[in-house]
Amino acid sequence: MRNLFERALTAAGLHIVEGNKIWEAFREFEQAILLTIDDNDNEEKAKQVQRIRALFHRQLSVPLVDLRSTLMDCKLWEGEQGNVNDIDSDFDGIPTNVITSYQKAIEMYNARKQYEDQLSDTDASDADKLQQFMNYLKFEESSGDPARVQILYERAVAEFPISSDLWLAYTTYLDRTLKVPNVLKSVYSRATRNCTWVGELWVRYLLSLERIHASEEELSAVFEQSLQNAFPSFKEYLDLFLTRVDGLRRRMSIVGAKEDGLDYALIRETFQRAVEYLSPQLVSCDDLLHLHKYWARLEANLGKDMVAARGVWESLLKKSGSLLEVWQSYIAMEIEMGHINEARFIYKRCYSKRFPGTGSEDICRSWLQFEREYGTLDDLDLAVKKVTPRLQELKIFKAQQESKMDMMLSSKKDGSVSTNTPQKRKMAKTSSDKQPPAKRKKDTAPKCMEASDVDQNKATGNANDTTLDKGEVATSLRTADSTATNEQAVGNSKSMESKPKFYNDQCTAFISNISLEANEKHLQRFFSDCGGVTAIRLLRDKFTGKSRGLAYVDFSDEGHLATAIAKNRQKLLGKKLSIARSDPKQSQKRSTTGGSSSKGRGQEAQFKSDHSRLVESSEGTVEERRGSTVKLMGKNTFAAPRAVARPLGWSKKEAKIDGETEIPKSNDEFRKMLLKK
């Protein structure tokens, strides 16, 4: 029972407000034992009296609430034991050393009373109370008593168990000051249990276990447990993997590590898991490069396996071969290991590749510098022979790009941006204002459009033999559904021409099946290894502002666009992207033939066009699946354009037998006829 009370005093005996309850309970327990001792057993009775007196003196040296009443209780108890003292005097009968400790405790209590009063304010908000705890902790840490600081931290985490800042501060203090293994394990276990989403706490937990020389089994268990949690960023997962590798490397460097069951295979396995875990989620290129660089160095130095080290770089080149930094790091490793011929071979592989920015020129100049420092004269001559035409080619390409940009800027200033879209098909001129006898809608009074002589001659031919492509079918359907006059169509066509184009470059990729959680930054990182990204347009809902899972990405040239399209079906945030070349020509053709289209019709047509191209790229077009082009014959002539088929409303079945003039049907009647069929 005494051991239990001593543990309670260690845990909460320094609590300024509540600690005196434990001291009083301890004294009452010892006094009850005193009453059970036989009066004749003077020796045992004297020992018990000394225990109670020592408890009084210990409590009087601790800054607690109502410490003066404890002093009075001590004097009364001494009087009961036959020690005469003056009740009116505070310190009569009290040893001098106890008086000194009591006065110091009173001073300490007075210095902390303002903080305790603030914490006892029930009207304070949680944020204010947490800040008061932090101020109080700062004061206690400046006093330099680790036990009191730990007690105050325990009070704080009891009130705010999911405050990550509080747990981080607590564990940092313990690692820096106490360094008691049992205390550290207990605190870190509670911290990670209450704040599982804080990756830094798990990293510190692993480092703390390594400091106290925990077993490999315990370290592995904590690491596996940390990977089961959901962290807000993939950077925290990377930190966990690197911390695990760091610990294994340090422990393997110690003599006799293999006797503890440690082997380099553990490091290789951890790296492989890290690459599989993080690569699909697109951590930053710098982090991914650092991971592979660290892995390759350990394979060469600690694992003594250069083949495996080169394999690390080759696997990264398959994923991010367009990044100059990857090639440079690969070359730097070979040079560091003294493998000059291998480094030269890598230069020969990459000097002709196209890298973003000035990367192509940089790698060429780097090869020349390498041969000056490490190669022979023949090696230098060979490098100059290969690099010189390449630099000249890059110089010409750069000049062409600058000229192209200057032309685009000048055309924008003049207000005449050049386009590659075909001219819009003009509608036939109206030759008569004669109204057809068919009933019209109430709000519309359009004039009947009659075909020109050429159109009429074509219409007299057999429409069943006409072969139509998909664009003409779509045009005829829109034409059949339109009730606008020729003047309205021309006006709408002009308004469509005046609308700003959604595309201004032919090097554009259309991406679908994007995760709704993805934003422009995710797409930027996804295409960072391709290079040449000039603009990213993520389509959003105009009412909610949320992503529609579709985007257009502009590239500076065809090479970068081809590299981006090659990443089709790769994952972003867990979803496989569909990537294809955008087709502005087809979208503009569709938008101009739509007549009186609503606002944004051009953009919708572009989306439909690009989306259909994505489907066709994986499944084949309708014509390819059926064998060849589609010929609309017989009763399918209703879908033919007006310039080729008979006038709208023509029906042989309803033609007059007596040779009277046949009356064409109105658009409403024509729709009903289609529905019946």
XYZ file of C-alpha atoms in Angstrom:
677
model
C 0.000 0.000 0.000
C 2.866 2.343 0.736
C 4.331 1.626 -2.717
C 0.991 2.495 -4.300
C 0.838 5.798 -2.391
C 4.409 6.639 -3.422
C 3.515 6.051 -7.085
C 0.484 8.298 -6.647
C 2.644 11.050 -5.146
C 5.066 10.782 -8.084
C 2.240 11.010 -10.599
C 0.096 13.737 -9.017
C 1.580 14.801 -5.680
C 2.929 18.032 -7.224
C -0.501 19.066 -8.525
C -0.914 22.451 -6.862
C -4.711 22.280 -6.584
C -5.466 18.553 -6.172
C -2.168 17.147 -4.848
C -2.934 17.714 -1.151
C -5.730 15.086 -1.336
C -3.178 12.333 -1.921
C -0.935 13.589 0.883
C -3.834 13.635 3.338
C -4.967 10.139 2.332
C -1.403 8.854 2.823
C -1.212 10.404 6.314
C -4.608 8.997 7.298
C -3.459 5.541 6.210
C -0.285 5.738 8.331
C -2.197 7.118 11.339
C -4.664 4.230 11.111
C -1.743 1.779 11.227
C -0.397 3.602 14.300
C -3.653 2.888 16.136
C -3.279 -0.836 15.461
C 0.158 -1.086 17.098
C 0.287 -2.474 20.636
C 1.109 0.150 23.271
C 3.775 -2.129 24.718
C 5.620 -2.298 21.369
C 7.383 1.026 21.817
C 9.977 0.444 19.135
C 7.434 -0.220 16.350
C 5.271 2.616 17.589
C 8.221 5.047 17.448
C 8.957 4.005 13.858
C 5.350 4.616 12.814
C 5.330 8.053 14.481
C 8.473 8.961 12.568
C 6.824 7.894 9.300
C 3.884 10.220 9.904
C 6.165 13.093 10.909
C 8.226 12.619 7.750
C 5.041 12.798 5.637
C 4.119 16.128 7.262
C 7.570 17.561 6.634
C 7.579 16.366 2.977
C 4.194 17.904 2.302
C 5.196 21.230 3.868
C 8.048 21.503 1.320
C 5.703 21.186 -1.698
C 3.851 24.268 -3.075
C 0.195 23.287 -2.625
C -3.110 25.040 -1.984
C -3.887 25.829 1.694
C -0.404 24.899 2.884
C -0.881 26.896 6.131
C -3.667 24.562 7.293
C -1.256 21.641 6.784
C 1.223 23.423 9.070
C -1.454 23.803 11.763
C -2.403 20.102 11.472
C 1.255 19.191 11.918
C 1.495 21.237 15.132
C -1.713 19.705 16.539
C -0.482 16.218 15.783
C 2.877 16.932 17.464
C 0.946 18.086 20.521
C -0.937 14.787 20.589
C 2.387 12.991 20.619
C 3.418 14.888 23.755
C 5.568 17.555 22.117
C 4.509 20.835 23.750
C 4.463 23.866 21.398
C 2.928 27.333 21.282
C -0.268 27.246 19.213
C -0.142 30.997 18.611
C 3.320 30.719 17.051
C 3.460 29.429 13.477
C 6.775 27.654 13.716
C 7.060 26.646 17.379
C 8.119 23.018 17.575
C 8.907 22.814 13.824
C 12.516 22.014 12.809
C 14.469 24.839 11.159
C 15.049 22.980 7.895
C 11.315 22.294 7.560
C 10.552 25.994 8.160
C 12.976 26.960 5.373
C 11.378 24.478 2.979
C 7.896 25.693 3.939
C 8.745 29.340 3.213
C 10.262 28.419 -0.162
C 7.137 26.417 -1.023
C 4.954 29.437 -0.212
C 7.034 31.596 -2.565
C 6.727 29.030 -5.343
C 2.974 28.824 -4.848
C 2.586 32.608 -5.020
C 4.542 32.677 -8.309
C 2.161 30.105 -9.830
C -1.091 31.324 -8.335
C -1.908 33.601 -11.295
C -1.609 30.705 -13.759
C -3.774 28.474 -11.580
C -6.422 31.190 -11.312
C -6.535 31.485 -15.099
C -6.931 27.720 -15.520
C -9.748 27.641 -12.967
C -11.785 30.162 -14.991
C -14.777 28.150 -16.226
C -15.856 30.836 -18.721
C -12.642 30.647 -20.775
C -12.844 29.021 -24.225
C -10.865 25.899 -25.113
C -8.465 27.894 -27.262
C -7.800 30.364 -24.447
C -7.362 27.587 -21.930
C -4.899 25.760 -24.177
C -2.912 28.955 -24.598
C -2.906 29.425 -20.804
C -1.493 25.921 -20.412
C 1.233 26.699 -22.948
C 2.168 29.893 -21.067
C 2.196 27.988 -17.779
C 4.410 25.271 -19.303
C 6.825 27.857 -20.618
C 7.124 29.285 -17.116
C 7.700 25.843 -15.551
C 10.339 24.911 -18.133
C 12.202 28.113 -17.334
C 12.177 27.090 -13.642
C 14.084 23.917 -14.486
C 12.168 21.281 -12.468
C 11.483 18.311 -14.825
C 9.086 16.623 -12.418
C 6.877 19.709 -12.169
C 6.978 20.181 -15.954
C 5.921 16.579 -16.536
C 3.040 16.901 -14.045
C 1.803 20.027 -15.840
C 2.051 18.359 -19.261
C -0.020 15.451 -17.952
C -2.648 17.894 -16.705
C -2.711 19.563 -20.127
C -3.009 16.387 -22.237
C -5.743 15.118 -19.921
C -7.823 18.169 -20.885
C -6.723 18.342 -24.547
C -5.935 14.759 -25.619
C -6.104 15.413 -29.402
C -3.984 18.551 -29.496
C -1.081 17.564 -31.742
C 0.935 20.667 -30.829
C 0.695 19.743 -27.150
C 1.848 16.152 -27.713
C 4.702 17.314 -29.943
C 5.870 19.758 -27.278
C 5.567 17.101 -24.547
C 7.554 14.436 -26.436
C 10.197 16.948 -27.467
C 10.720 17.937 -23.837
C 10.998 14.300 -22.726
C 13.510 13.451 -25.487
C 15.598 16.468 -24.559
C 15.404 16.341 -20.766
C 14.191 13.145 -19.072
C 15.191 10.359 -21.506
C 13.623 7.714 -19.259
C 12.780 4.661 -21.445
C 9.577 3.632 -19.677
C 8.258 7.188 -19.564
C 9.098 7.775 -23.231
C 7.369 4.586 -24.382
C 4.273 5.388 -22.371
C 3.971 8.969 -23.602
C 4.665 8.157 -27.265
C 2.197 5.288 -27.189
C -0.548 7.586 -25.879
C 0.420 10.389 -28.258
C 0.183 8.215 -31.389
C -3.029 6.636 -30.137
C -4.717 10.017 -29.690
C -3.225 11.745 -32.774
C -2.808 8.942 -35.296
C -2.801 11.359 -38.257
C 0.354 13.245 -37.194
C 3.255 11.691 -39.095
C 5.870 13.632 -37.130
C 4.810 11.882 -33.908
C 5.381 8.474 -35.524
C 8.783 9.565 -36.818
C 9.804 10.748 -33.356
C 8.470 7.516 -31.861
C 10.790 5.464 -34.077
C 13.765 7.695 -33.261
C 13.013 7.525 -29.531
C 12.862 3.720 -29.616
C 16.201 3.669 -31.395
C 17.741 5.928 -28.725
C 16.693 3.611 -25.907
C 18.019 0.608 -27.922
C 14.651 -1.076 -28.474
C 14.577 -4.433 -30.229
C 14.107 -4.850 -33.984
C 10.791 -6.581 -33.335
C 9.455 -3.577 -31.431
C 10.710 -1.080 -34.035
C 9.210 -3.095 -36.883
C 5.852 -3.325 -35.100
C 5.662 0.444 -34.586
C 6.654 1.089 -38.229
C 3.976 -1.267 -39.583
C 1.410 0.313 -37.283
C 2.288 3.797 -38.546
C 1.669 2.828 -42.198
C -1.911 1.847 -41.388
C -2.874 5.451 -40.630
C -4.121 8.135 -43.006
C -1.827 11.164 -43.151
C -2.787 14.475 -44.802
C 0.155 14.416 -47.242
C 2.346 11.804 -48.922
C 5.399 13.670 -47.656
C 4.733 12.184 -44.209
C 4.729 8.645 -45.605
C 8.060 9.387 -47.273
C 9.498 10.653 -43.973
C 8.417 7.424 -42.270
C 10.104 5.227 -44.872
C 13.300 7.285 -44.773
C 13.343 7.223 -40.950
C 13.025 3.449 -41.023
C 15.873 3.154 -43.543
C 18.043 5.562 -41.526
C 17.586 3.458 -38.406
C 18.418 0.216 -40.182
C 21.516 1.765 -41.760
C 22.820 3.096 -38.421
C 22.248 -0.165 -36.614
C 23.793 -2.251 -39.394
C 26.934 -0.109 -39.216
C 27.481 -1.302 -35.649
C 29.721 -4.330 -35.254
C 27.710 -7.474 -34.624
C 24.540 -6.179 -36.248
C 24.074 -9.405 -38.201
C 24.024 -11.286 -34.931
C 20.881 -9.328 -34.017
C 19.092 -10.557 -37.138
C 19.720 -7.432 -39.237
C 20.539 -7.805 -42.919
C 20.738 -5.445 -45.901
C 17.738 -7.239 -47.401
C 15.582 -5.334 -44.879
C 16.773 -2.006 -46.313
C 16.168 -3.127 -49.905
C 12.695 -4.359 -49.004
C 11.866 -1.057 -47.302
C 12.972 0.930 -50.370
C 10.933 -1.289 -52.688
C 7.854 -0.816 -50.537
C 8.420 2.928 -50.499
C 8.614 3.119 -54.298
C 5.504 0.973 -54.743
C 3.670 2.911 -52.045
C 4.533 6.411 -53.156
C 5.115 6.423 -56.923
C 1.446 6.053 -57.962
C 0.518 8.880 -55.628
C 2.894 11.343 -57.269
C 5.034 12.744 -54.528
C 7.147 15.636 -55.753
C 9.885 14.873 -58.255
C 12.544 16.156 -55.847
C 11.407 13.761 -53.116
C 11.240 10.822 -55.505
C 14.716 11.656 -56.830
C 16.100 11.901 -53.298
C 14.609 8.492 -52.434
C 16.215 6.772 -55.429
C 19.520 8.558 -54.955
C 19.669 7.395 -51.324
C 18.701 3.851 -52.357
C 21.325 3.614 -55.105
C 24.057 4.914 -52.786
C 23.240 2.318 -50.107
C 23.146 -0.464 -52.709
C 26.637 0.510 -53.846
C 28.250 1.277 -50.478
C 26.418 -0.850 -47.899
C 25.053 -3.635 -50.095
C 28.209 -3.780 -52.259
C 26.108 -4.416 -55.382
C 26.699 -2.015 -58.282
C 24.347 -3.957 -60.553
C 21.513 -3.351 -58.105
C 22.516 0.309 -57.783
C 22.316 0.777 -61.555
C 19.013 -1.077 -61.558
C 17.601 1.540 -59.196
C 18.413 4.321 -61.664
C 17.240 2.354 -64.692
C 13.844 1.750 -63.072
C 13.492 5.465 -62.368
C 14.480 6.347 -65.946
C 11.582 4.243 -67.229
C 9.174 6.420 -65.240
C 10.874 9.813 -65.351
C 13.340 9.650 -68.213
C 12.491 13.184 -69.343
C 13.882 14.704 -66.121
C 17.420 16.028 -66.520
C 18.120 15.668 -62.795
C 17.659 11.893 -62.962
C 20.339 11.503 -65.645
C 22.681 13.895 -63.847
C 22.347 11.997 -60.572
C 22.934 8.690 -62.332
C 26.113 10.074 -63.928
C 27.272 11.607 -60.639
C 27.010 8.206 -58.903
C 29.140 6.523 -61.572
C 31.765 9.278 -61.379
C 31.810 9.092 -57.573
C 32.414 5.335 -57.749
C 35.208 5.861 -60.317
C 33.371 4.242 -63.227
C 34.325 6.712 -65.974
C 33.412 4.524 -68.953
C 29.953 3.836 -67.544
C 29.408 7.573 -67.002
C 30.484 8.269 -70.606
C 28.023 5.668 -71.873
C 25.179 7.391 -69.994
C 26.146 10.715 -71.595
C 25.921 9.090 -75.025
C 22.445 7.808 -74.177
C 20.987 11.121 -73.049
C 22.730 13.940 -74.929
C 20.273 13.751 -77.848
C 17.155 13.725 -75.653
C 14.890 16.730 -75.320
C 14.675 18.141 -71.795
C 12.562 21.039 -70.505
C 13.997 24.534 -70.599
C 17.728 24.675 -71.244
C 18.246 21.082 -70.095
C 19.260 19.804 -73.525
C 22.011 22.409 -73.828
C 23.125 21.805 -70.244
C 23.616 18.061 -70.701
C 25.660 18.651 -73.866
C 27.951 21.153 -72.169
C 28.198 18.868 -69.146
C 29.463 16.054 -71.382
C 32.160 18.291 -72.814
C 33.225 19.351 -69.325
C 33.287 15.699 -68.238
C 35.594 14.718 -71.114
C 37.936 17.637 -70.353
C 38.335 16.465 -66.763
C 38.253 12.669 -67.101
C 38.649 11.673 -70.788
C 41.453 11.413 -73.299
C 41.883 13.715 -76.297
C 40.124 11.187 -78.528
C 37.214 11.075 -76.118
C 36.995 14.854 -76.156
C 37.095 14.977 -79.972
C 34.325 12.404 -80.199
C 32.202 14.352 -77.742
C 32.719 17.578 -79.687
C 31.790 15.789 -82.914
C 28.502 14.596 -81.472
C 27.586 17.617 -79.358
C 28.310 20.403 -81.868
C 25.545 19.546 -84.382
C 23.181 18.899 -81.509
C 23.805 22.352 -80.029
C 23.343 23.893 -83.474
C 20.051 22.067 -83.887
C 18.854 23.279 -80.495
C 19.865 26.833 -81.358
C 17.795 26.750 -84.557
C 14.831 25.239 -82.749
C 15.012 27.922 -80.075
C 15.086 30.658 -82.703
C 12.035 29.150 -84.395
C 10.155 29.056 -81.124
C 11.013 32.665 -80.357
C 9.914 33.706 -83.842
C 6.658 31.844 -83.402
C 6.018 33.513 -80.060
C 6.747 36.944 -81.538
C 4.256 36.318 -84.333
C 1.605 35.208 -81.890
C 2.133 38.279 -79.700
C 1.987 40.619 -82.664
C -1.172 38.976 -84.011
C -2.832 39.281 -80.606
C -1.994 42.968 -80.466
C -3.533 43.496 -83.904
C -6.641 41.599 -82.839
C -6.273 39.072 -85.620
C -5.289 35.773 -84.042
C -4.598 33.244 -86.786
C -6.589 30.022 -86.684
C -6.377 26.739 -88.530
C -10.100 26.023 -88.449
C -11.903 25.671 -91.801
C -14.308 28.339 -92.975
C -17.865 27.844 -91.919
C -20.319 26.491 -94.438
C -22.611 29.230 -95.633
C -26.297 28.573 -95.906
C -28.122 28.943 -99.219
C -29.537 32.327 -100.103
C -33.247 32.882 -99.826
C -34.888 33.056 -103.208
C -38.467 33.570 -102.141
C -40.403 35.041 -99.247
C -43.384 32.789 -99.914
C -44.871 31.254 -96.757
C -45.765 27.545 -96.839
C -49.332 26.666 -96.066
C -48.356 24.472 -93.120
C -49.184 25.667 -89.607
C -46.402 27.510 -87.828
C -45.623 28.023 -84.182
C -47.290 30.925 -82.477
C -44.158 32.846 -81.581
C -42.208 32.247 -84.771
C -42.853 33.381 -88.323
C -39.830 32.270 -90.329
C -39.625 32.459 -94.083
C -39.403 29.244 -96.034
C -35.929 28.578 -97.409
C -35.802 27.321 -100.972
C -32.740 25.561 -102.330
C -30.610 27.112 -105.036
C -30.575 25.780 -108.604
C -27.545 23.636 -107.880
C -29.129 22.238 -104.747
C -32.370 21.527 -106.577
C -30.515 19.658 -109.329
C -28.758 17.547 -106.714
C -32.030 16.968 -104.918
C -33.614 15.473 -108.051
C -31.029 12.695 -108.012
C -31.488 9.441 -106.223
C -30.768 10.150 -102.531
C -30.572 6.454 -101.769
C -27.160 6.222 -103.513
C -25.652 9.041 -101.494
C -22.788 8.165 -99.164
C -22.610 10.372 -96.031
C -19.948 10.829 -93.487
C -20.596 11.412 -89.816
C -20.101 15.166 -90.031
C -22.738 15.512 -92.782
C -25.208 13.372 -90.808
C -24.759 15.559 -87.750
C -25.156 18.666 -89.926
C -28.396 17.444 -91.497
C -29.869 16.536 -88.101
C -29.153 19.975 -86.781
C -30.529 21.524 -89.953
C -33.708 19.452 -89.744
C -34.229 20.555 -86.163
C -33.675 24.262 -86.888
C -36.632 26.640 -87.496
C -34.571 29.791 -87.888
C -34.556 31.901 -91.030
C -31.571 32.504 -93.232
C -31.027 35.945 -91.725
C -31.115 34.545 -88.185
C -28.671 31.786 -89.119
C -26.210 34.285 -90.582
C -26.496 36.486 -87.497
C -25.908 33.555 -85.175
C -22.977 32.426 -87.295
C -21.386 35.846 -86.921
C -21.989 35.828 -83.187
C -20.312 32.440 -82.953
C -17.308 33.786 -84.846
C -17.038 36.693 -82.440
C -16.949 34.424 -79.377
C -13.516 33.797 -77.878
C -12.039 30.446 -78.737
C -11.455 27.960 -75.960
C -8.261 26.721 -77.651
C -5.407 28.712 -79.025
C -2.876 25.981 -79.637
C -2.793 22.712 -81.522
C -0.585 21.002 -78.887
C -3.376 20.314 -76.391
C -4.224 17.110 -74.519
C -7.711 16.239 -73.299
C -7.812 14.352 -69.981
C -10.826 12.591 -68.504
C -11.576 10.280 -65.557
C -9.767 12.688 -63.221
C -10.380 12.259 -59.502
C -12.743 14.915 -58.171
C -10.187 15.640 -55.441
C -7.487 16.541 -57.961
C -6.664 20.151 -58.788
C -4.334 22.005 -61.140
C -1.318 21.383 -58.901
C -1.861 17.626 -59.033
C -1.984 17.750 -62.843
C 1.121 19.964 -62.925
C 3.053 17.413 -60.870
C 1.678 14.539 -62.957
C 3.006 16.069 -66.208
C 6.184 17.500 -64.662
C 8.293 14.675 -66.067
C 6.908 15.373 -69.556
C 7.849 19.048 -69.490
C 6.610 21.821 -71.754
C 3.317 22.466 -69.910
C 2.114 25.975 -70.732
C -1.446 25.976 -69.384
C -3.860 23.735 -67.449
C -7.633 24.210 -67.638
C -9.636 22.090 -65.211
C -13.339 22.097 -66.119
C -15.576 22.957 -63.157
C -19.303 23.071 -62.547
C -20.498 26.639 -63.091
C -22.908 26.458 -60.142
C -20.974 24.528 -57.468
C -17.418 25.232 -58.656
C -16.492 21.564 -58.161
C -14.340 19.668 -60.616
C -16.078 17.765 -63.427
C -13.197 15.317 -63.758
C -12.116 16.771 -67.130
C -9.207 19.002 -68.119
C -7.255 20.431 -71.062
C -3.452 20.732 -70.845
C -1.489 22.830 -73.358
C 2.089 21.919 -74.302
C 4.761 23.973 -75.991
C 5.421 21.530 -78.844
C 4.520 18.159 -80.335
C 7.328 16.312 -78.559
C 6.081 17.159 -75.091
C 2.497 16.416 -76.132
C 3.504 12.966 -77.393
C 5.269 12.271 -74.097
C 2.122 13.267 -72.201
C -0.142 11.071 -74.349
C 2.210 8.159 -73.660
C 1.192 8.409 -69.983
C -2.349 7.323 -70.873
C -3.911 4.934 -68.311
C -1.457 5.940 -65.588
C -2.921 6.658 -62.155
C -3.467 10.023 -60.456
C -4.852 9.889 -56.911
C -5.892 6.281 -57.461
C -7.739 6.751 -60.782
C -6.450 5.839 -64.248
C -6.413 8.883 -66.510
C -7.555 8.834 -70.123
C -5.296 11.083 -72.200
C -5.699 11.909 -75.899
C -4.890 14.705 -78.314
C -7.522 17.425 -78.360
C -9.154 18.229 -81.743
C -10.097 21.944 -81.918
C -10.908 21.731 -85.661
C -13.681 19.223 -85.181
C -15.157 21.072 -82.209
C -15.232 24.410 -84.031
C -16.828 22.741 -87.056
C -19.569 21.343 -84.865
C -20.110 24.558 -82.958
C -20.540 26.628 -86.145
C -23.131 24.260 -87.653
C -25.304 24.422 -84.553
C -27.268 27.499 -85.697
C -28.682 29.403 -82.739
C -26.594 27.683 -80.087
C -26.584 28.741 -76.462
C -23.557 30.179 -74.699
C -20.762 27.650 -74.245
C -21.928 25.399 -77.142
C -18.429 25.507 -78.636
C -16.872 24.267 -75.428
C -19.466 21.492 -75.111
C -18.862 20.435 -78.695
C -15.124 20.331 -78.041
C -15.682 18.135 -74.975
C -17.964 15.760 -76.913
C -15.483 15.579 -79.749
C -12.506 14.893 -77.491
C -14.457 12.440 -75.352
C -15.553 10.477 -78.421
C -11.939 10.408 -79.612
C -10.885 8.904 -76.287
C -13.468 6.142 -76.657
C -12.526 5.534 -80.292
C -8.842 5.360 -79.413
C -9.486 2.366 -77.153
C -12.452 0.691 -78.847
C -12.243 1.748 -82.522
C -14.670 3.929 -84.458
C -18.137 2.835 -85.508
C -17.031 2.545 -89.138
C -14.002 0.443 -88.152
C -16.169 -1.951 -86.148
C -18.642 -2.295 -89.039
C -15.953 -2.729 -91.633
C -15.947 0.461 -93.731
C -17.856 3.672 -94.293
C -21.590 3.749 -93.639
C -23.975 4.299 -96.572
C -27.359 5.699 -95.646
C -29.800 4.230 -98.137
C -33.555 3.694 -98.558
C -35.589 5.028 -95.654
C -32.472 6.501 -94.018
C -32.510 9.469 -96.406
C -34.212 11.630 -93.776
C -30.759 12.147 -92.274
C -29.215 13.509 -95.477
C -28.305 17.214 -95.824
C -30.748 19.476 -97.620
C -28.230 20.141 -100.371
C -28.300 16.440 -101.315
C -31.658 14.938 -100.294
C -35.186 15.957 -101.225
C -36.765 18.955 -99.494
C -37.973 18.505 -95.943
C -41.432 17.010 -95.691
C -41.210 15.091 -98.981
C -43.052 11.794 -98.872
C -43.769 9.568 -101.896
C -46.529 7.797 -100.047
C -48.429 11.037 -99.560
C -47.887 12.340 -103.116
C -51.043 13.300 -105.024
C -52.143 10.629 -107.464
C -53.849 13.111 -109.749
C -50.594 14.931 -110.339
C -51.344 17.893 -108.110
C -48.502 19.852 -106.595
C -47.064 18.141 -103.538
C -47.043 20.247 -100.375
C -43.920 19.977 -98.160
C -44.476 19.318 -94.460
C -43.708 21.718 -91.664
C -40.971 21.044 -89.130
C -43.474 20.034 -86.439
C -45.119 17.556 -88.788
C -41.722 16.277 -89.834
C -40.773 15.589 -86.178
C -44.012 13.695 -85.609
C -43.313 11.634 -88.701
C -39.851 10.717 -87.355
C -41.281 9.745 -83.979
C -43.840 7.459 -85.623
C -41.140 5.719 -87.605
